[in-house]
Structure formats: structure tokens, C-alpha cells
Amino acid sequence: MTTQWSEDLKTGIEEIDLHHEGLFEQINRLVAAFEQGREVAPLRKQITFFEGFLVSHFALEEVLMRKLAYPDYALHYDEHIQIANNFSRIMNLLEDGEITPHLASVAMNYINNWMKSYISHLNLADRHLTDFLKDRWQEKLP
């Protein structure tokens, strides 16, 4: 169960698109680790790495929003907090020991649902943001 990056998800801002594509790659690595039935400790590390990647991506968007006075900053920021918190809940599924097939299935379903909400954010909030950013950057060009 992987979610593939596709061209139709691109926003037109290369830096943001590279981050989005990287998020898809990292989440697919995490799903593969669950499918392989790894022990909990390496999975926790992989989850922590993904969370760091997610936070750095959100930080990039938030810096751009503040710098260019994005009018929906507060709403977009709140979505970032909600998305990050929802992902962090996956750690609650893990207990010390082995990953059982049932636990792997539950975790992958959780990740799949999380990805659906993330893609929705990308297609709605991030597109609105990147349209705004593109307009602002064009206004600032000589």
C-alpha cells in the first residue's frame, strides 16, 4: 500500500514540490518498513525522521507565508499543527517488541488515512497558498 507522487500534485513552486515529493518518498519507506515487519525501535527512528522532515517542510511554507503576508496564514498554520499531531499519534500504536501482522495492518491503515488528509491539504490549502505566492513573486519582479 503505497501512495505515489504524481505530476498533477505539483504546485508550480519547485522548492515546495520537492518537499512534497520527498514526503511521499519518506512515507512510502515507512509503509515498507511496516510491511517488512521490522522491530519497533527502527520504526520509531523512521517515524521520528519523517516527523522532522514534515516539520521542516511546514517551516518552509510558514516562512514564505509570513514573509509575503499571506492572509490565510493562521488557518494554514493551524492545519499544519493538526496534520503533524495526527501523524504523531502513530507512535501510540507502537509498543516495545515485535510488529505483529495485525499491528502492521492497523498502522498502515492509519498512515493511509493520514495520507488522504495530507493530499487533501496539498490540493486545497497548499494550492491556494502557492497561487498566492506565485502572484506575489510576479508582483515583485521588475
JSON list of C-alpha atoms in Angstrom, two decimals:
[
{"chain": "A", "resi": 1, "resn": "MET", "atom": "CA", "xyz": [0.00, 0.00, 0.00]},
{"chain": "A", "resi": 2, "resn": "THR", "atom": "CA", "xyz": [1.97, 2.98, -1.26]},
{"chain": "A", "resi": 3, "resn": "THR", "atom": "CA", "xyz": [0.93, 6.42, -2.35]},
{"chain": "A", "resi": 4, "resn": "GLN", "atom": "CA", "xyz": [2.71, 7.59, -5.45]},
{"chain": "A", "resi": 5, "resn": "TRP", "atom": "CA", "xyz": [3.74, 11.14, -6.21]},
{"chain": "A", "resi": 6, "resn": "SER", "atom": "CA", "xyz": [2.31, 12.34, -9.50]},
{"chain": "A", "resi": 7, "resn": "GLU", "atom": "CA", "xyz": [2.74, 15.38, -11.68]},
{"chain": "A", "resi": 8, "resn": "ASP", "atom": "CA", "xyz": [-0.82, 16.53, -11.02]},
{"chain": "A", "resi": 9, "resn": "LEU", "atom": "CA", "xyz": [0.16, 17.14, -7.38]},
{"chain": "A", "resi": 10, "resn": "LYS", "atom": "CA", "xyz": [2.74, 19.74, -8.36]},
{"chain": "A", "resi": 11, "resn": "THR", "atom": "CA", "xyz": [2.04, 23.29, -7.25]},
{"chain": "A", "resi": 12, "resn": "GLY", "atom": "CA", "xyz": [4.40, 25.03, -9.63]},
{"chain": "A", "resi": 13, "resn": "ILE", "atom": "CA", "xyz": [6.83, 26.17, -6.94]},
{"chain": "A", "resi": 14, "resn": "GLU", "atom": "CA", "xyz": [9.87, 23.92, -7.23]},
{"chain": "A", "resi": 15, "resn": "GLU", "atom": "CA", "xyz": [11.03, 24.12, -3.60]},
{"chain": "A", "resi": 16, "resn": "ILE", "atom": "CA", "xyz": [7.61, 23.19, -2.27]},
{"chain": "A", "resi": 17, "resn": "ASP", "atom": "CA", "xyz": [7.13, 20.47, -4.89]},
{"chain": "A", "resi": 18, "resn": "LEU", "atom": "CA", "xyz": [10.50, 18.91, -3.99]},
{"chain": "A", "resi": 19, "resn": "HIS", "atom": "CA", "xyz": [9.45, 18.80, -0.34]},
{"chain": "A", "resi": 20, "resn": "HIS", "atom": "CA", "xyz": [6.06, 17.31, -1.20]},
{"chain": "A", "resi": 21, "resn": "GLU", "atom": "CA", "xyz": [7.66, 14.64, -3.37]},
{"chain": "A", "resi": 22, "resn": "GLY", "atom": "CA", "xyz": [10.15, 13.88, -0.58]},
{"chain": "A", "resi": 23, "resn": "LEU", "atom": "CA", "xyz": [7.29, 13.44, 1.88]},
{"chain": "A", "resi": 24, "resn": "PHE", "atom": "CA", "xyz": [5.74, 10.84, -0.41]},
{"chain": "A", "resi": 25, "resn": "GLU", "atom": "CA", "xyz": [9.07, 9.01, -0.67]},
{"chain": "A", "resi": 26, "resn": "GLN", "atom": "CA", "xyz": [9.54, 9.01, 3.11]},
{"chain": "A", "resi": 27, "resn": "ILE", "atom": "CA", "xyz": [6.01, 7.84, 3.88]},
{"chain": "A", "resi": 28, "resn": "ASN", "atom": "CA", "xyz": [6.39, 5.00, 1.36]},
{"chain": "A", "resi": 29, "resn": "ARG", "atom": "CA", "xyz": [9.63, 3.94, 3.09]},
{"chain": "A", "resi": 30, "resn": "LEU", "atom": "CA", "xyz": [7.78, 3.90, 6.38]},
{"chain": "A", "resi": 31, "resn": "VAL", "atom": "CA", "xyz": [4.96, 1.78, 4.93]},
{"chain": "A", "resi": 32, "resn": "ALA", "atom": "CA", "xyz": [7.55, -0.63, 3.50]},
{"chain": "A", "resi": 33, "resn": "ALA", "atom": "CA", "xyz": [9.17, -0.92, 6.93]},
{"chain": "A", "resi": 34, "resn": "PHE", "atom": "CA", "xyz": [5.81, -1.84, 8.48]},
{"chain": "A", "resi": 35, "resn": "GLU", "atom": "CA", "xyz": [5.16, -4.35, 5.70]},
{"chain": "A", "resi": 36, "resn": "GLN", "atom": "CA", "xyz": [8.54, -5.98, 6.34]},
{"chain": "A", "resi": 37, "resn": "GLY", "atom": "CA", "xyz": [7.64, -6.45, 9.99]},
{"chain": "A", "resi": 38, "resn": "ARG", "atom": "CA", "xyz": [10.63, -4.68, 11.46]},
{"chain": "A", "resi": 39, "resn": "GLU", "atom": "CA", "xyz": [11.18, -4.34, 15.17]},
{"chain": "A", "resi": 40, "resn": "VAL", "atom": "CA", "xyz": [9.72, -1.33, 16.93]},
{"chain": "A", "resi": 41, "resn": "ALA", "atom": "CA", "xyz": [12.98, 0.54, 17.63]},
{"chain": "A", "resi": 42, "resn": "PRO", "atom": "CA", "xyz": [13.95, 1.07, 13.97]},
{"chain": "A", "resi": 43, "resn": "LEU", "atom": "CA", "xyz": [10.35, 2.01, 13.13]},
{"chain": "A", "resi": 44, "resn": "ARG", "atom": "CA", "xyz": [10.35, 4.63, 15.88]},
{"chain": "A", "resi": 45, "resn": "LYS", "atom": "CA", "xyz": [13.52, 6.11, 14.37]},
{"chain": "A", "resi": 46, "resn": "GLN", "atom": "CA", "xyz": [11.96, 6.16, 10.91]},
{"chain": "A", "resi": 47, "resn": "ILE", "atom": "CA", "xyz": [8.80, 7.80, 12.26]},
{"chain": "A", "resi": 48, "resn": "THR", "atom": "CA", "xyz": [10.88, 10.40, 14.09]},
{"chain": "A", "resi": 49, "resn": "PHE", "atom": "CA", "xyz": [12.84, 11.10, 10.90]},
{"chain": "A", "resi": 50, "resn": "PHE", "atom": "CA", "xyz": [9.61, 11.55, 8.95]},
{"chain": "A", "resi": 51, "resn": "GLU", "atom": "CA", "xyz": [8.21, 13.89, 11.60]},
{"chain": "A", "resi": 52, "resn": "GLY", "atom": "CA", "xyz": [11.37, 16.01, 11.33]},
{"chain": "A", "resi": 53, "resn": "PHE", "atom": "CA", "xyz": [11.04, 16.11, 7.55]},
{"chain": "A", "resi": 54, "resn": "LEU", "atom": "CA", "xyz": [7.38, 17.11, 7.87]},
{"chain": "A", "resi": 55, "resn": "VAL", "atom": "CA", "xyz": [8.19, 19.89, 10.36]},
{"chain": "A", "resi": 56, "resn": "SER", "atom": "CA", "xyz": [10.95, 21.26, 8.11]},
{"chain": "A", "resi": 57, "resn": "HIS", "atom": "CA", "xyz": [8.55, 21.32, 5.17]},
{"chain": "A", "resi": 58, "resn": "PHE", "atom": "CA", "xyz": [5.93, 23.15, 7.18]},
{"chain": "A", "resi": 59, "resn": "ALA", "atom": "CA", "xyz": [8.58, 25.61, 8.38]},
{"chain": "A", "resi": 60, "resn": "LEU", "atom": "CA", "xyz": [9.46, 26.42, 4.75]},
{"chain": "A", "resi": 61, "resn": "GLU", "atom": "CA", "xyz": [5.84, 27.18, 3.92]},
{"chain": "A", "resi": 62, "resn": "GLU", "atom": "CA", "xyz": [5.35, 29.18, 7.10]},
{"chain": "A", "resi": 63, "resn": "VAL", "atom": "CA", "xyz": [8.40, 31.36, 6.45]},
{"chain": "A", "resi": 64, "resn": "LEU", "atom": "CA", "xyz": [7.11, 32.12, 2.95]},
{"chain": "A", "resi": 65, "resn": "MET", "atom": "CA", "xyz": [3.62, 32.87, 4.29]},
{"chain": "A", "resi": 66, "resn": "ARG", "atom": "CA", "xyz": [4.94, 35.32, 6.89]},
{"chain": "A", "resi": 67, "resn": "LYS", "atom": "CA", "xyz": [7.45, 36.93, 4.54]},
{"chain": "A", "resi": 68, "resn": "LEU", "atom": "CA", "xyz": [4.82, 37.63, 1.90]},
{"chain": "A", "resi": 69, "resn": "ALA", "atom": "CA", "xyz": [1.98, 38.41, 4.34]},
{"chain": "A", "resi": 70, "resn": "TYR", "atom": "CA", "xyz": [-0.26, 35.51, 3.36]},
{"chain": "A", "resi": 71, "resn": "PRO", "atom": "CA", "xyz": [-3.77, 36.47, 4.53]},
{"chain": "A", "resi": 72, "resn": "ASP", "atom": "CA", "xyz": [-4.75, 32.90, 5.49]},
{"chain": "A", "resi": 73, "resn": "TYR", "atom": "CA", "xyz": [-1.57, 32.26, 7.48]},
{"chain": "A", "resi": 74, "resn": "ALA", "atom": "CA", "xyz": [-3.32, 31.43, 10.78]},
{"chain": "A", "resi": 75, "resn": "LEU", "atom": "CA", "xyz": [-5.68, 28.91, 9.18]},
{"chain": "A", "resi": 76, "resn": "HIS", "atom": "CA", "xyz": [-2.90, 27.27, 7.17]},
{"chain": "A", "resi": 77, "resn": "TYR", "atom": "CA", "xyz": [-0.64, 27.15, 10.23]},
{"chain": "A", "resi": 78, "resn": "ASP", "atom": "CA", "xyz": [-3.42, 25.50, 12.26]},
{"chain": "A", "resi": 79, "resn": "GLU", "atom": "CA", "xyz": [-3.78, 22.85, 9.55]},
{"chain": "A", "resi": 80, "resn": "HIS", "atom": "CA", "xyz": [-0.04, 22.18, 9.78]},
{"chain": "A", "resi": 81, "resn": "ILE", "atom": "CA", "xyz": [-0.33, 21.67, 13.54]},
{"chain": "A", "resi": 82, "resn": "GLN", "atom": "CA", "xyz": [-3.30, 19.33, 13.12]},
{"chain": "A", "resi": 83, "resn": "ILE", "atom": "CA", "xyz": [-1.59, 17.29, 10.37]},
{"chain": "A", "resi": 84, "resn": "ALA", "atom": "CA", "xyz": [1.62, 16.94, 12.40]},
{"chain": "A", "resi": 85, "resn": "ASN", "atom": "CA", "xyz": [-0.26, 16.00, 15.57]},
{"chain": "A", "resi": 86, "resn": "ASN", "atom": "CA", "xyz": [-2.34, 13.42, 13.72]},
{"chain": "A", "resi": 87, "resn": "PHE", "atom": "CA", "xyz": [0.78, 11.82, 12.32]},
{"chain": "A", "resi": 88, "resn": "SER", "atom": "CA", "xyz": [2.47, 11.78, 15.73]},
{"chain": "A", "resi": 89, "resn": "ARG", "atom": "CA", "xyz": [-0.33, 9.58, 17.04]},
{"chain": "A", "resi": 90, "resn": "ILE", "atom": "CA", "xyz": [1.12, 6.67, 15.10]},
{"chain": "A", "resi": 91, "resn": "MET", "atom": "CA", "xyz": [3.75, 6.35, 17.84]},
{"chain": "A", "resi": 92, "resn": "ASN", "atom": "CA", "xyz": [0.91, 5.42, 20.20]},
{"chain": "A", "resi": 93, "resn": "LEU", "atom": "CA", "xyz": [0.32, 2.31, 18.10]},
{"chain": "A", "resi": 94, "resn": "LEU", "atom": "CA", "xyz": [3.80, 1.03, 18.78]},
{"chain": "A", "resi": 95, "resn": "GLU", "atom": "CA", "xyz": [4.80, -0.94, 21.82]},
{"chain": "A", "resi": 96, "resn": "ASP", "atom": "CA", "xyz": [8.20, -2.41, 22.59]},
{"chain": "A", "resi": 97, "resn": "GLY", "atom": "CA", "xyz": [8.79, -5.72, 20.89]},
{"chain": "A", "resi": 98, "resn": "GLU", "atom": "CA", "xyz": [7.89, -7.11, 17.50]},
{"chain": "A", "resi": 99, "resn": "ILE", "atom": "CA", "xyz": [5.50, -5.78, 14.92]},
{"chain": "A", "resi": 100, "resn": "THR", "atom": "CA", "xyz": [2.66, -8.24, 14.56]},
{"chain": "A", "resi": 101, "resn": "PRO", "atom": "CA", "xyz": [0.80, -8.55, 11.27]},
{"chain": "A", "resi": 102, "resn": "HIS", "atom": "CA", "xyz": [-2.26, -7.06, 12.95]},
{"chain": "A", "resi": 103, "resn": "LEU", "atom": "CA", "xyz": [-0.30, -4.06, 14.26]},
{"chain": "A", "resi": 104, "resn": "ALA", "atom": "CA", "xyz": [1.31, -3.55, 10.85]},
{"chain": "A", "resi": 105, "resn": "SER", "atom": "CA", "xyz": [-2.13, -3.60, 9.23]},
{"chain": "A", "resi": 106, "resn": "VAL", "atom": "CA", "xyz": [-3.56, -1.10, 11.72]},
{"chain": "A", "resi": 107, "resn": "ALA", "atom": "CA", "xyz": [-0.55, 1.19, 11.32]},
{"chain": "A", "resi": 108, "resn": "MET", "atom": "CA", "xyz": [-0.69, 1.07, 7.52]},
{"chain": "A", "resi": 109, "resn": "ASN", "atom": "CA", "xyz": [-4.41, 1.87, 7.55]},
{"chain": "A", "resi": 110, "resn": "TYR", "atom": "CA", "xyz": [-3.71, 4.80, 9.86]},
{"chain": "A", "resi": 111, "resn": "ILE", "atom": "CA", "xyz": [-0.91, 6.03, 7.58]},
{"chain": "A", "resi": 112, "resn": "ASN", "atom": "CA", "xyz": [-3.12, 5.60, 4.52]},
{"chain": "A", "resi": 113, "resn": "ASN", "atom": "CA", "xyz": [-5.89, 7.69, 6.10]},
{"chain": "A", "resi": 114, "resn": "TRP", "atom": "CA", "xyz": [-3.33, 10.28, 7.20]},
{"chain": "A", "resi": 115, "resn": "MET", "atom": "CA", "xyz": [-2.01, 10.48, 3.62]},
{"chain": "A", "resi": 116, "resn": "LYS", "atom": "CA", "xyz": [-5.52, 11.07, 2.31]},
{"chain": "A", "resi": 117, "resn": "SER", "atom": "CA", "xyz": [-5.89, 14.03, 4.64]},
{"chain": "A", "resi": 118, "resn": "TYR", "atom": "CA", "xyz": [-2.42, 15.29, 3.72]},
{"chain": "A", "resi": 119, "resn": "ILE", "atom": "CA", "xyz": [-3.19, 15.06, -0.02]},
{"chain": "A", "resi": 120, "resn": "SER", "atom": "CA", "xyz": [-6.42, 16.97, 0.62]},
{"chain": "A", "resi": 121, "resn": "HIS", "atom": "CA", "xyz": [-4.38, 19.68, 2.38]},
{"chain": "A", "resi": 122, "resn": "LEU", "atom": "CA", "xyz": [-1.93, 19.72, -0.53]},
{"chain": "A", "resi": 123, "resn": "ASN", "atom": "CA", "xyz": [-4.70, 20.00, -3.13]},
{"chain": "A", "resi": 124, "resn": "LEU", "atom": "CA", "xyz": [-6.66, 22.70, -1.30]},
{"chain": "A", "resi": 125, "resn": "ALA", "atom": "CA", "xyz": [-4.67, 24.75, 1.20]},
{"chain": "A", "resi": 126, "resn": "ASP", "atom": "CA", "xyz": [-1.26, 24.38, -0.44]},
{"chain": "A", "resi": 127, "resn": "ARG", "atom": "CA", "xyz": [-2.62, 25.18, -3.90]},
{"chain": "A", "resi": 128, "resn": "HIS", "atom": "CA", "xyz": [-4.29, 28.30, -2.53]},
{"chain": "A", "resi": 129, "resn": "LEU", "atom": "CA", "xyz": [-1.00, 29.24, -0.86]},
{"chain": "A", "resi": 130, "resn": "THR", "atom": "CA", "xyz": [1.14, 28.60, -3.91]},
{"chain": "A", "resi": 131, "resn": "ASP", "atom": "CA", "xyz": [-1.24, 30.56, -6.18]},
{"chain": "A", "resi": 132, "resn": "PHE", "atom": "CA", "xyz": [-0.86, 33.46, -3.76]},
{"chain": "A", "resi": 133, "resn": "LEU", "atom": "CA", "xyz": [2.93, 33.06, -3.65]},
{"chain": "A", "resi": 134, "resn": "LYS", "atom": "CA", "xyz": [3.23, 32.97, -7.44]},
{"chain": "A", "resi": 135, "resn": "ASP", "atom": "CA", "xyz": [1.12, 36.14, -7.72]},
{"chain": "A", "resi": 136, "resn": "ARG", "atom": "CA", "xyz": [3.21, 37.89, -5.06]},
{"chain": "A", "resi": 137, "resn": "TRP", "atom": "CA", "xyz": [6.51, 36.90, -6.63]},
{"chain": "A", "resi": 138, "resn": "GLN", "atom": "CA", "xyz": [5.35, 38.17, -10.02]},
{"chain": "A", "resi": 139, "resn": "GLU", "atom": "CA", "xyz": [4.34, 41.49, -8.46]},
{"chain": "A", "resi": 140, "resn": "LYS", "atom": "CA", "xyz": [7.85, 41.88, -7.02]},
{"chain": "A", "resi": 141, "resn": "LEU", "atom": "CA", "xyz": [9.61, 41.18, -10.34]},
{"chain": "A", "resi": 142, "resn": "PRO", "atom": "CA", "xyz": [10.89, 44.27, -12.25]}
]
